[in-house]
Amino acid sequence: MRLSRDGYCGQGQTHRRIREEWGYPDIGIYFADCPSAGHDMIALDYRGGDEPRVVHVDQEAGYRITTLAPDFATFIDGLVHEWC
């Protein structure tokens, strides 16, 4: 699995396709989609500098961007197993 501007999580979806075909904003690296089948995604938002925020981008709400965590480490620390 890799994260780059060329794709996310090895799924073959390029960031260009995410932006151009689906209309997602060019804010950084999209690394996960959600159970809504692509109508919202999780991204590293680099608009604020070198340390990206982790954000949720909701296509159905006009590509509304909601901060999930101020940085990736905080995001990972906040993950819980779905059985919890």
JSON list of C-alpha atoms in Angstrom, two decimals, residues 18 22 24 30-43 55-66:
[
{"chain": "A", "resi": 18, "resn": "ILE", "atom": "CA", "xyz": [-10.63, 12.12, -8.24]},
{"chain": "A", "resi": 22, "resn": "TRP", "atom": "CA", "xyz": [-15.45, 13.42, -9.50]},
{"chain": "A", "resi": 24, "resn": "TYR", "atom": "CA", "xyz": [-13.00, 16.73, -5.47]},
{"chain": "A", "resi": 30, "resn": "TYR", "atom": "CA", "xyz": [-6.88, 11.28, -0.73]},
{"chain": "A", "resi": 31, "resn": "PHE", "atom": "CA", "xyz": [-6.14, 8.04, 1.08]},
{"chain": "A", "resi": 32, "resn": "ALA", "atom": "CA", "xyz": [-9.49, 6.44, 1.90]},
{"chain": "A", "resi": 33, "resn": "ASP", "atom": "CA", "xyz": [-13.02, 6.34, 0.69]},
{"chain": "A", "resi": 34, "resn": "CYS", "atom": "CA", "xyz": [-16.04, 5.77, 2.89]},
{"chain": "A", "resi": 35, "resn": "PRO", "atom": "CA", "xyz": [-18.92, 3.27, 2.92]},
{"chain": "A", "resi": 36, "resn": "SER", "atom": "CA", "xyz": [-20.98, 5.70, 0.82]},
{"chain": "A", "resi": 37, "resn": "ALA", "atom": "CA", "xyz": [-19.29, 4.25, -2.29]},
{"chain": "A", "resi": 38, "resn": "GLY", "atom": "CA", "xyz": [-17.16, 7.24, -3.17]},
{"chain": "A", "resi": 39, "resn": "HIS", "atom": "CA", "xyz": [-19.46, 10.09, -2.23]},
{"chain": "A", "resi": 40, "resn": "ASP", "atom": "CA", "xyz": [-17.08, 11.11, 0.53]},
{"chain": "A", "resi": 41, "resn": "MET", "atom": "CA", "xyz": [-13.39, 10.58, 1.11]},
{"chain": "A", "resi": 42, "resn": "ILE", "atom": "CA", "xyz": [-10.67, 11.03, 3.72]},
{"chain": "A", "resi": 43, "resn": "ALA", "atom": "CA", "xyz": [-7.64, 13.13, 2.78]},
{"chain": "A", "resi": 55, "resn": "VAL", "atom": "CA", "xyz": [-10.12, 15.81, 6.72]},
{"chain": "A", "resi": 56, "resn": "HIS", "atom": "CA", "xyz": [-13.38, 14.34, 5.49]},
{"chain": "A", "resi": 57, "resn": "VAL", "atom": "CA", "xyz": [-14.60, 15.68, 2.12]},
{"chain": "A", "resi": 58, "resn": "ASP", "atom": "CA", "xyz": [-18.34, 15.21, 1.53]},
{"chain": "A", "resi": 59, "resn": "GLN", "atom": "CA", "xyz": [-19.27, 15.28, -2.16]},
{"chain": "A", "resi": 60, "resn": "GLU", "atom": "CA", "xyz": [-23.01, 15.26, -1.41]},
{"chain": "A", "resi": 61, "resn": "ALA", "atom": "CA", "xyz": [-22.67, 18.43, 0.69]},
{"chain": "A", "resi": 62, "resn": "GLY", "atom": "CA", "xyz": [-20.91, 20.51, -1.95]},
{"chain": "A", "resi": 63, "resn": "TYR", "atom": "CA", "xyz": [-17.48, 19.05, -1.12]},
{"chain": "A", "resi": 64, "resn": "ARG", "atom": "CA", "xyz": [-17.70, 20.32, 2.43]},
{"chain": "A", "resi": 65, "resn": "ILE", "atom": "CA", "xyz": [-14.39, 19.79, 4.25]},
{"chain": "A", "resi": 66, "resn": "THR", "atom": "CA", "xyz": [-14.52, 18.77, 7.91]}
]
